[in-house]
mmCIF file with all atom_site columns, C-alpha atoms in Angstrom:
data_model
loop_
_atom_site.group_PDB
_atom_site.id
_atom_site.type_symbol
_atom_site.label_atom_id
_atom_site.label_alt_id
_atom_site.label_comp_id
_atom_site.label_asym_id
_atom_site.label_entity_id
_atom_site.label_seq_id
_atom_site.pdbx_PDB_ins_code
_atom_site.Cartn_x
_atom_site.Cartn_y
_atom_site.Cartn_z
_atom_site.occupancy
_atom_site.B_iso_or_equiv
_atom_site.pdbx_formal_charge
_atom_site.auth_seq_id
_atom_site.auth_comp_id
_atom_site.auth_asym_id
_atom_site.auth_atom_id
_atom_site.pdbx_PDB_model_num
ATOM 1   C CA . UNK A 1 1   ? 24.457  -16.740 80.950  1.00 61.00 ? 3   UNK A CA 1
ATOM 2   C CA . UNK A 1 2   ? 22.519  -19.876 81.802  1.00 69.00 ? 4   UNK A CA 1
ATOM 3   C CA . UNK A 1 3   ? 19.148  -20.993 79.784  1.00 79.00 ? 5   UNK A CA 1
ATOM 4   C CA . UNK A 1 4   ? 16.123  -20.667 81.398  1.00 84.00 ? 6   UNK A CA 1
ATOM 5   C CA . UNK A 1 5   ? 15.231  -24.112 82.692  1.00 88.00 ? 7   UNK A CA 1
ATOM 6   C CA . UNK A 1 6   ? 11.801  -25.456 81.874  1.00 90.00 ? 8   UNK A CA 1
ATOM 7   C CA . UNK A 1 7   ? 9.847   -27.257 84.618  1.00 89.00 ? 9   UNK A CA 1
ATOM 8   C CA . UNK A 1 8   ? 7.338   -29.720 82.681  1.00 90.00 ? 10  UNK A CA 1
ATOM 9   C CA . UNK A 1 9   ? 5.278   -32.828 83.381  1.00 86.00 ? 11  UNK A CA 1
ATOM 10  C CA . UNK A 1 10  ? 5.899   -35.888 80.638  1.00 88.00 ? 12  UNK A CA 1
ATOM 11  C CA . UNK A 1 11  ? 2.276   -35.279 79.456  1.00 87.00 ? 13  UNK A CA 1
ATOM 12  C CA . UNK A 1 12  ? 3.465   -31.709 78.668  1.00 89.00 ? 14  UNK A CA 1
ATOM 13  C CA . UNK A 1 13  ? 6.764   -32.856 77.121  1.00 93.00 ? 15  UNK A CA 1
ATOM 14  C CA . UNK A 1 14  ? 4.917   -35.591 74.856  1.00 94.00 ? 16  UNK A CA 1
ATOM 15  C CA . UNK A 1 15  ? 2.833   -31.981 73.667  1.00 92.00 ? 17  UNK A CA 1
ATOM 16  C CA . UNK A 1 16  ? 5.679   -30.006 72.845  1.00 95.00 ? 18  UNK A CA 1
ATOM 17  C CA . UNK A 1 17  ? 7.515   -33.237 70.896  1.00 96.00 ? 19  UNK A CA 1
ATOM 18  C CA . UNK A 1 18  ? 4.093   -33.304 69.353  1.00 97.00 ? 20  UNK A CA 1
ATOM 19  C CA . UNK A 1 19  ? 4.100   -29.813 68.338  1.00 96.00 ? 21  UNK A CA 1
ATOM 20  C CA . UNK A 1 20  ? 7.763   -29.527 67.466  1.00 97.00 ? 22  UNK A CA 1
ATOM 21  C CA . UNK A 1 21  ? 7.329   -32.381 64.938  1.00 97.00 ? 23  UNK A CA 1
ATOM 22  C CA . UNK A 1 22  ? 3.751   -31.340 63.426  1.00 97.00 ? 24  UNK A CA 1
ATOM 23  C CA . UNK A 1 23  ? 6.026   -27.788 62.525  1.00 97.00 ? 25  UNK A CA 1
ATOM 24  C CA . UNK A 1 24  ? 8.874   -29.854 61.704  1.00 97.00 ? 26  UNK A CA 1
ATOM 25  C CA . UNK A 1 25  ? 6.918   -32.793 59.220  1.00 96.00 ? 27  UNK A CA 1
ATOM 26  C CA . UNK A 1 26  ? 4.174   -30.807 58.124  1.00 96.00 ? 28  UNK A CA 1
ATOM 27  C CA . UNK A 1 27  ? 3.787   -27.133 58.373  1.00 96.00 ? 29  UNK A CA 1
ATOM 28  C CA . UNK A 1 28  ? 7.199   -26.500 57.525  1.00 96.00 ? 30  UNK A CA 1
ATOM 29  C CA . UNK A 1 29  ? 6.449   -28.011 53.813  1.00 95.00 ? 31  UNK A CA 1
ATOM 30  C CA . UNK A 1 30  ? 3.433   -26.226 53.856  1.00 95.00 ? 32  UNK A CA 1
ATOM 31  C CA . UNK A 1 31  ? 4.905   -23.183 54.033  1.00 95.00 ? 33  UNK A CA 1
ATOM 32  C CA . UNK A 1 32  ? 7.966   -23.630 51.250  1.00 94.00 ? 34  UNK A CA 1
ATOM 33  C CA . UNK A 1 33  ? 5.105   -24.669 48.885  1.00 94.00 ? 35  UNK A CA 1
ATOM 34  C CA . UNK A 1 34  ? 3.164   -21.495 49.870  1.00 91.00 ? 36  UNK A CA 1
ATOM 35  C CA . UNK A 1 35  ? 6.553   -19.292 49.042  1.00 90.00 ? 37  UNK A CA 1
ATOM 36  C CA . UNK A 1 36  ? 7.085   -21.225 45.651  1.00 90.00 ? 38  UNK A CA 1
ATOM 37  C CA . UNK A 1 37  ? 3.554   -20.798 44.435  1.00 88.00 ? 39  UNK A CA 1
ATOM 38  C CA . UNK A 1 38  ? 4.148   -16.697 45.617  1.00 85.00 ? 40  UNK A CA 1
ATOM 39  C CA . UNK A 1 39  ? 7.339   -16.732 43.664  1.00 84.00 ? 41  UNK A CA 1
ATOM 40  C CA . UNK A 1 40  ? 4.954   -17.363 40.545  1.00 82.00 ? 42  UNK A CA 1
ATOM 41  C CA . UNK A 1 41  ? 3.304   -13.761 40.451  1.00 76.00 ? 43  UNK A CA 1
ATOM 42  C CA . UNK A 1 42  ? 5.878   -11.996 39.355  1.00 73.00 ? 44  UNK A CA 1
ATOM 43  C CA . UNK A 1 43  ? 7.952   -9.358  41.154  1.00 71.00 ? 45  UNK A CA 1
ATOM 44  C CA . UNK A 1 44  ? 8.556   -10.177 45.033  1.00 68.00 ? 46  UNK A CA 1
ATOM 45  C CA . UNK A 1 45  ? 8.762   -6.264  45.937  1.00 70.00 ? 47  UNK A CA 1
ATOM 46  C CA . UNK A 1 46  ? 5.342   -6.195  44.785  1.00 75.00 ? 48  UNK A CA 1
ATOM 47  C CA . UNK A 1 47  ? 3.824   -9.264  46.226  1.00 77.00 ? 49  UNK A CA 1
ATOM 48  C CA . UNK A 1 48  ? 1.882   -9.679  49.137  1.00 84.00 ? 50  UNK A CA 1
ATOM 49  C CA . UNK A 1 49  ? 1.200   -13.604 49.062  1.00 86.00 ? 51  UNK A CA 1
ATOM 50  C CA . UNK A 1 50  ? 4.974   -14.056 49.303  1.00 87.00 ? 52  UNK A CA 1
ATOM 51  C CA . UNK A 1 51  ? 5.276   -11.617 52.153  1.00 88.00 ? 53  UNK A CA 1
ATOM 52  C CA . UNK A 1 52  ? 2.889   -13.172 53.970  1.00 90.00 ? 54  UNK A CA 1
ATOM 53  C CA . UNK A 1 53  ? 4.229   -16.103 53.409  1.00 91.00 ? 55  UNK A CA 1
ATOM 54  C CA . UNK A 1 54  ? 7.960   -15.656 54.638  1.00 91.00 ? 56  UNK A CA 1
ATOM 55  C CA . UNK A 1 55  ? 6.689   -14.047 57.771  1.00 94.00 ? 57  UNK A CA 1
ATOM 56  C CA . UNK A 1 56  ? 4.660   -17.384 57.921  1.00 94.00 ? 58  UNK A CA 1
ATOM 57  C CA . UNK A 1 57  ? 7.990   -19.028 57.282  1.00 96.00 ? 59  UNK A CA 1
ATOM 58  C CA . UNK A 1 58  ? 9.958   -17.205 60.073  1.00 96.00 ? 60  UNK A CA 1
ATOM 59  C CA . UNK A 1 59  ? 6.975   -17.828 62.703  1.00 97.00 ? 61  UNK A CA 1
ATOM 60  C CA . UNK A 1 60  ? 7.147   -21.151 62.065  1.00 96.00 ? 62  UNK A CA 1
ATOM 61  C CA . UNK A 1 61  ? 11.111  -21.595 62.061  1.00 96.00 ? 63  UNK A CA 1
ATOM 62  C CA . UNK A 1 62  ? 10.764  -19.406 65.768  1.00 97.00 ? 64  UNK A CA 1
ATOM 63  C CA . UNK A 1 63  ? 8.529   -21.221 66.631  1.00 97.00 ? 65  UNK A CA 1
ATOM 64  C CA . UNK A 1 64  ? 10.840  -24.420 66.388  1.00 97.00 ? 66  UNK A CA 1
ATOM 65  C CA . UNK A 1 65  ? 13.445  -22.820 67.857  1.00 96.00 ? 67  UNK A CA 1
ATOM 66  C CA . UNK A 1 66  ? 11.442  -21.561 70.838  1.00 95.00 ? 68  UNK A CA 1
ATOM 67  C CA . UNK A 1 67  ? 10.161  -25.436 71.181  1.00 95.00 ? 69  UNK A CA 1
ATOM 68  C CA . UNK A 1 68  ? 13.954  -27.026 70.790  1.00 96.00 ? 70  UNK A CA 1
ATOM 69  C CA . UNK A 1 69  ? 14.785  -24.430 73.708  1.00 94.00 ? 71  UNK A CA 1
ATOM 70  C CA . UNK A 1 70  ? 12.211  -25.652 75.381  1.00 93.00 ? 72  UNK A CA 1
ATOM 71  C CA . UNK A 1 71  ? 12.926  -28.886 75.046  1.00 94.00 ? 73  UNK A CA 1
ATOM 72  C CA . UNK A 1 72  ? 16.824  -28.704 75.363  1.00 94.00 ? 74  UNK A CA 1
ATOM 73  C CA . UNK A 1 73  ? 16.526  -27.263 79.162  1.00 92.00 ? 75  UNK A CA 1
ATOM 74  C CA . UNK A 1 74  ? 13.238  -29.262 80.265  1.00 92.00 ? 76  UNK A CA 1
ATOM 75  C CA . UNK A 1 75  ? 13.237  -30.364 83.889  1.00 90.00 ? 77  UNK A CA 1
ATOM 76  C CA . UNK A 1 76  ? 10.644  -32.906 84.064  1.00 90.00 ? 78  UNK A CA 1
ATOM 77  C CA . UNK A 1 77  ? 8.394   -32.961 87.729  1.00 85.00 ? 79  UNK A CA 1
ATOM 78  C CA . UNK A 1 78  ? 8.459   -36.394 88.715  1.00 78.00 ? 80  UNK A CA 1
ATOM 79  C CA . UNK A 1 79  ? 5.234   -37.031 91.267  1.00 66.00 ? 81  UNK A CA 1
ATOM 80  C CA . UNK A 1 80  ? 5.988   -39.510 93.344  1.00 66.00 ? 82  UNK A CA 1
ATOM 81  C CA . UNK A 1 81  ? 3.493   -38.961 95.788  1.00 64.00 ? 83  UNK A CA 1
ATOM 82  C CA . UNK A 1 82  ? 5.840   -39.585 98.937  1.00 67.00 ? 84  UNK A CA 1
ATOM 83  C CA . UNK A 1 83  ? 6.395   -35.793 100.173 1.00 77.00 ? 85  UNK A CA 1
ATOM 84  C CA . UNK A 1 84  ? 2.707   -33.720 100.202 1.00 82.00 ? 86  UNK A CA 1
ATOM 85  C CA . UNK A 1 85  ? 3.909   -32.065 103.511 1.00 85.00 ? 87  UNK A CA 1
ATOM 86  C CA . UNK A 1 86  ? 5.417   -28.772 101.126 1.00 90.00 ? 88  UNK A CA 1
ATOM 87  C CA . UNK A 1 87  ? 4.002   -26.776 98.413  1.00 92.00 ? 89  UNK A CA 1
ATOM 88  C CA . UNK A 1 88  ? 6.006   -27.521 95.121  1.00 89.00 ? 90  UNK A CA 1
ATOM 89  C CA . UNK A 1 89  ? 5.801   -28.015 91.633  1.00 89.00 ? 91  UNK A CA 1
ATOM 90  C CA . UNK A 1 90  ? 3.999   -30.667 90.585  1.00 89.00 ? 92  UNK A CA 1
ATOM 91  C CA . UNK A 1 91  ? 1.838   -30.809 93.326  1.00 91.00 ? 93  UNK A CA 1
ATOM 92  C CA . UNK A 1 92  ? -1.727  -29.727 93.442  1.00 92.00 ? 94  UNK A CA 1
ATOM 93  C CA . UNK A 1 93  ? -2.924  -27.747 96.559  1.00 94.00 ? 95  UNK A CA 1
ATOM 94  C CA . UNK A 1 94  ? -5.896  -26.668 97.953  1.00 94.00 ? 96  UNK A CA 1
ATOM 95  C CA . UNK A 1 95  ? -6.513  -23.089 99.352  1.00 94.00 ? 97  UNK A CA 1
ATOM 96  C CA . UNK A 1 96  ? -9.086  -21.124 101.467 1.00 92.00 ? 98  UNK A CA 1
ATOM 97  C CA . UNK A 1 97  ? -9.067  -17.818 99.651  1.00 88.00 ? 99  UNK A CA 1
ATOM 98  C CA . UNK A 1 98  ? -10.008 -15.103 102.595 1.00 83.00 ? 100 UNK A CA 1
ATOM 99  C CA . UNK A 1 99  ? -11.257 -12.306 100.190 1.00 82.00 ? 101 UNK A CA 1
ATOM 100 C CA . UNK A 1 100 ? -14.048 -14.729 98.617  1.00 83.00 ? 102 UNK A CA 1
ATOM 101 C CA . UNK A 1 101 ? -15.091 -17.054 100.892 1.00 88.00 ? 103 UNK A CA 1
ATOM 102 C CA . UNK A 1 102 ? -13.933 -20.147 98.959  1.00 91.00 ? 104 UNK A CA 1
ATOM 103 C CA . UNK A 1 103 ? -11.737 -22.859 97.943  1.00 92.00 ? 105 UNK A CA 1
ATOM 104 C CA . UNK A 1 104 ? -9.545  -22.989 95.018  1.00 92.00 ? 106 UNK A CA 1
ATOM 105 C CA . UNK A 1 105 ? -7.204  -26.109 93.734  1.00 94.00 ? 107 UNK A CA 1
ATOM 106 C CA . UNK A 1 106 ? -4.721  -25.848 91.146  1.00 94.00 ? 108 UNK A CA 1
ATOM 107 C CA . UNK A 1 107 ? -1.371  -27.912 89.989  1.00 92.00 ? 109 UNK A CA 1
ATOM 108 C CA . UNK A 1 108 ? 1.416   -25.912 89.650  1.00 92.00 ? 110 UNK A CA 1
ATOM 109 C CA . UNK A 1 109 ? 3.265   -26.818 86.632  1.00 91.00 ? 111 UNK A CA 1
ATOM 110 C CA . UNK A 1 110 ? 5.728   -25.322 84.735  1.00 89.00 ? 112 UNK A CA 1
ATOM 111 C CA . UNK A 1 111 ? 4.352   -21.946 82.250  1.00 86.00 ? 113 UNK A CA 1
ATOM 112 C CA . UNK A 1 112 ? 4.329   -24.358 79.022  1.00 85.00 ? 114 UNK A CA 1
ATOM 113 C CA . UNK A 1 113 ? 2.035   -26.296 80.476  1.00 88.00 ? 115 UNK A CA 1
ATOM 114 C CA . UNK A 1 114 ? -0.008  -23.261 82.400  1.00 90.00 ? 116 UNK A CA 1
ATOM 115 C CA . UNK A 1 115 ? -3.509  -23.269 81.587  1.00 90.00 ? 117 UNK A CA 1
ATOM 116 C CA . UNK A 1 116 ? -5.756  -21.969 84.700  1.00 88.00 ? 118 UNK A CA 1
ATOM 117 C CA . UNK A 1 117 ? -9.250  -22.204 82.879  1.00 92.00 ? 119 UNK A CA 1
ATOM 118 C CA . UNK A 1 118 ? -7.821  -26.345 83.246  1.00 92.00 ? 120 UNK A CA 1
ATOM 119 C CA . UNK A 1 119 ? -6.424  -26.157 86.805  1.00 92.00 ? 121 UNK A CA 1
ATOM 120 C CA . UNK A 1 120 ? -3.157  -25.688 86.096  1.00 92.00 ? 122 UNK A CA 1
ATOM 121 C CA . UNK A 1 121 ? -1.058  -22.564 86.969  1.00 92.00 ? 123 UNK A CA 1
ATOM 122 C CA . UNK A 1 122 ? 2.513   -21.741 86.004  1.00 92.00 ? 124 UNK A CA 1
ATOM 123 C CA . UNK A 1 123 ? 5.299   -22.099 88.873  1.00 91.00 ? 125 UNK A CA 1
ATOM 124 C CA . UNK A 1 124 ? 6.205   -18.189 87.518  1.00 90.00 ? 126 UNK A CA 1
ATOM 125 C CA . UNK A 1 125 ? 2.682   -17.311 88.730  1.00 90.00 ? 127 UNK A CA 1
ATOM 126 C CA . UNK A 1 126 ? 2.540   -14.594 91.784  1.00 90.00 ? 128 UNK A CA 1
ATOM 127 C CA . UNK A 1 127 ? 0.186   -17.299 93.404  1.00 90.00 ? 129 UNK A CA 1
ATOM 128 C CA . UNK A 1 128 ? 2.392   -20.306 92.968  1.00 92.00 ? 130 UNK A CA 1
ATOM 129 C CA . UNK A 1 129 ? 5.488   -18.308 93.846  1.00 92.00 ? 131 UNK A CA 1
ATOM 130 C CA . UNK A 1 130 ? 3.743   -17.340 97.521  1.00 92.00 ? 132 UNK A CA 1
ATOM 131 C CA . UNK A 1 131 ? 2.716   -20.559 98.167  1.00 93.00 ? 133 UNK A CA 1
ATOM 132 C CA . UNK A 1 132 ? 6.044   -23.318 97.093  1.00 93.00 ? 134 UNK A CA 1
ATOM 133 C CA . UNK A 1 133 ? 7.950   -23.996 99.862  1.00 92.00 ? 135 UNK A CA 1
ATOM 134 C CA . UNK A 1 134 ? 4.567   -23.569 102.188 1.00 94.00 ? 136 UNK A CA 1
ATOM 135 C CA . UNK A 1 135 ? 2.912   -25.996 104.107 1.00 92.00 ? 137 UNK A CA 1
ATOM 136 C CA . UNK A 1 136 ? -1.081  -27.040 105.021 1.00 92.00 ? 138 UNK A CA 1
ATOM 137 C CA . UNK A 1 137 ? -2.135  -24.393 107.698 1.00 91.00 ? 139 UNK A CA 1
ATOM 138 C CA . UNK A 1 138 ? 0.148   -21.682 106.498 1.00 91.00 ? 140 UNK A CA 1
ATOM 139 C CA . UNK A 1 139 ? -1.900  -18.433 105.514 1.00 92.00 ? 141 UNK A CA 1
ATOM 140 C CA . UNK A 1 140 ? 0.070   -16.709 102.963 1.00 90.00 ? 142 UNK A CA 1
ATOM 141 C CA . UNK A 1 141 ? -0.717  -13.157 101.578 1.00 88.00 ? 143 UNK A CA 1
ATOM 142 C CA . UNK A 1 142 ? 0.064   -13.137 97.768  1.00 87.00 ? 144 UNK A CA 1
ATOM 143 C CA . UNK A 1 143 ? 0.885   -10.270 95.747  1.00 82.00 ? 145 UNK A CA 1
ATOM 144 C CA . UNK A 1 144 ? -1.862  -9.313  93.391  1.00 75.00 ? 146 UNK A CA 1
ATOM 145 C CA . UNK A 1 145 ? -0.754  -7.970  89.776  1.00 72.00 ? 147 UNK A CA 1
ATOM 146 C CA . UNK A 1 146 ? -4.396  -5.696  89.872  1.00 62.00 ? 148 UNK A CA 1
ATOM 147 C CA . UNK A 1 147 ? -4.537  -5.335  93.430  1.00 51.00 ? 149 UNK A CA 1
ATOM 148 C CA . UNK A 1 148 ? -8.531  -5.813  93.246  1.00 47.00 ? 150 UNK A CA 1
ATOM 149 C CA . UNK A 1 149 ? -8.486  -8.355  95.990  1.00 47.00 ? 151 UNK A CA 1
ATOM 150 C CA . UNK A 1 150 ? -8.004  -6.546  99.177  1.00 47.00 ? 152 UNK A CA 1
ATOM 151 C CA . UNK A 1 151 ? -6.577  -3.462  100.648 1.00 48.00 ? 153 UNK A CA 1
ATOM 152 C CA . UNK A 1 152 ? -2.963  -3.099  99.597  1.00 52.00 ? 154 UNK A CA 1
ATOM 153 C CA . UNK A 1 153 ? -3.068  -6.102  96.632  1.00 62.00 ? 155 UNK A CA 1
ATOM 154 C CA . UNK A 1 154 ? -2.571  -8.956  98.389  1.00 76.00 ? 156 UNK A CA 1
ATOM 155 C CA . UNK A 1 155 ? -4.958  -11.968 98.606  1.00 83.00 ? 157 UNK A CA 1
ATOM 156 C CA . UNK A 1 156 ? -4.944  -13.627 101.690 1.00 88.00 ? 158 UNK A CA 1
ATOM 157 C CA . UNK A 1 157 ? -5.042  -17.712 101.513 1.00 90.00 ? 159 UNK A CA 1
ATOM 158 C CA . UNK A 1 158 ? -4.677  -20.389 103.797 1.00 92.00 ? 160 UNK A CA 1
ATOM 159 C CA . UNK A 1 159 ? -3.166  -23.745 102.542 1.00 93.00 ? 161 UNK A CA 1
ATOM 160 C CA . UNK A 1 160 ? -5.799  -26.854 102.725 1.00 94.00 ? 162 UNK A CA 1
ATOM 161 C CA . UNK A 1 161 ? -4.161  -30.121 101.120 1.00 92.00 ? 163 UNK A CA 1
ATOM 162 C CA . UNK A 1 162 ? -1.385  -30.678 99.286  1.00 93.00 ? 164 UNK A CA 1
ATOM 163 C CA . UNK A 1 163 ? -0.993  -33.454 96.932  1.00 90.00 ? 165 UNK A CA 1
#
């Protein structure tokens, strides 16, 4: 079965190299010291601070491995600027949303780098998966998760800019 490739920008690659090394460098140590000081109460089937701190321990190892994954089957969106004439990822489009009367702009990245509160919405979105491929002028209806938007779930947008 193939990996799960990971659409990323390099801003979002230099955080997860960041990340993976601060658990790598820093936390990691943090936590064996945390399990050797626990190991000095006394009996482990009895001892809550070295619980705690192995499940710190595997968080922090799955963690890793969850940012090596990552990592290991990145696909890094390269921007060139020469095609805007089709929604895709990387780009950062412009919509006229029917329901609400107003325009909305977000860059659709890959989901590590997702953040919508920052403009940025994940390529696995149900918005960013109704509008890639699309073009400026195309009114797209997009399949709601709550269905709050309008009769039926959908929320009706029409494409402004691309970019």
């Amino acid at each position: 079965m193939a990996e799960k490739q990971h659409y990323m920008t390099l801003e979002g690659q230099d955080k997860i190299e960041h990340e993976l090394n601060e658990l790598k460098t820093v936390r990691r140590k943090e936590v064996v010291e945390s399990i050797k000081i626990a190991r000095d109460f006394g009996d482990l089937s009895e001892n809550a601070e070295y619980d705690a701190a192995k499940e710190e321990q595997a968080m922090v190892e799955g963690r890793i491995a969850q940012l090596e994954e990552m990592l290991r089957n990145a696909v890094i969106i390269k921007d060139d600027g020469a095609d805007n004439s089709m929604v895709a990822i990387g780009k950062t489009v412009t919509f006229f949303i029917q329901a609400d009367n107003e325009d909305e702009t977000y860059t659709i990245v890959g989901s590590a780098e997702a953040d919508p509160f920052t403009g940025k919405i994940s390529n696995e979105s149900p918005i960013a998966k109704a509008l890639l491929g699309r073009t400026v002028g195309d009114v797209v209806n997009v399949q709601t998760p709550g269905g709050d938007m309008v009769a039926g779930g959908d929320m009706v947008v029409e494409i402004k800019e691309i970019k």
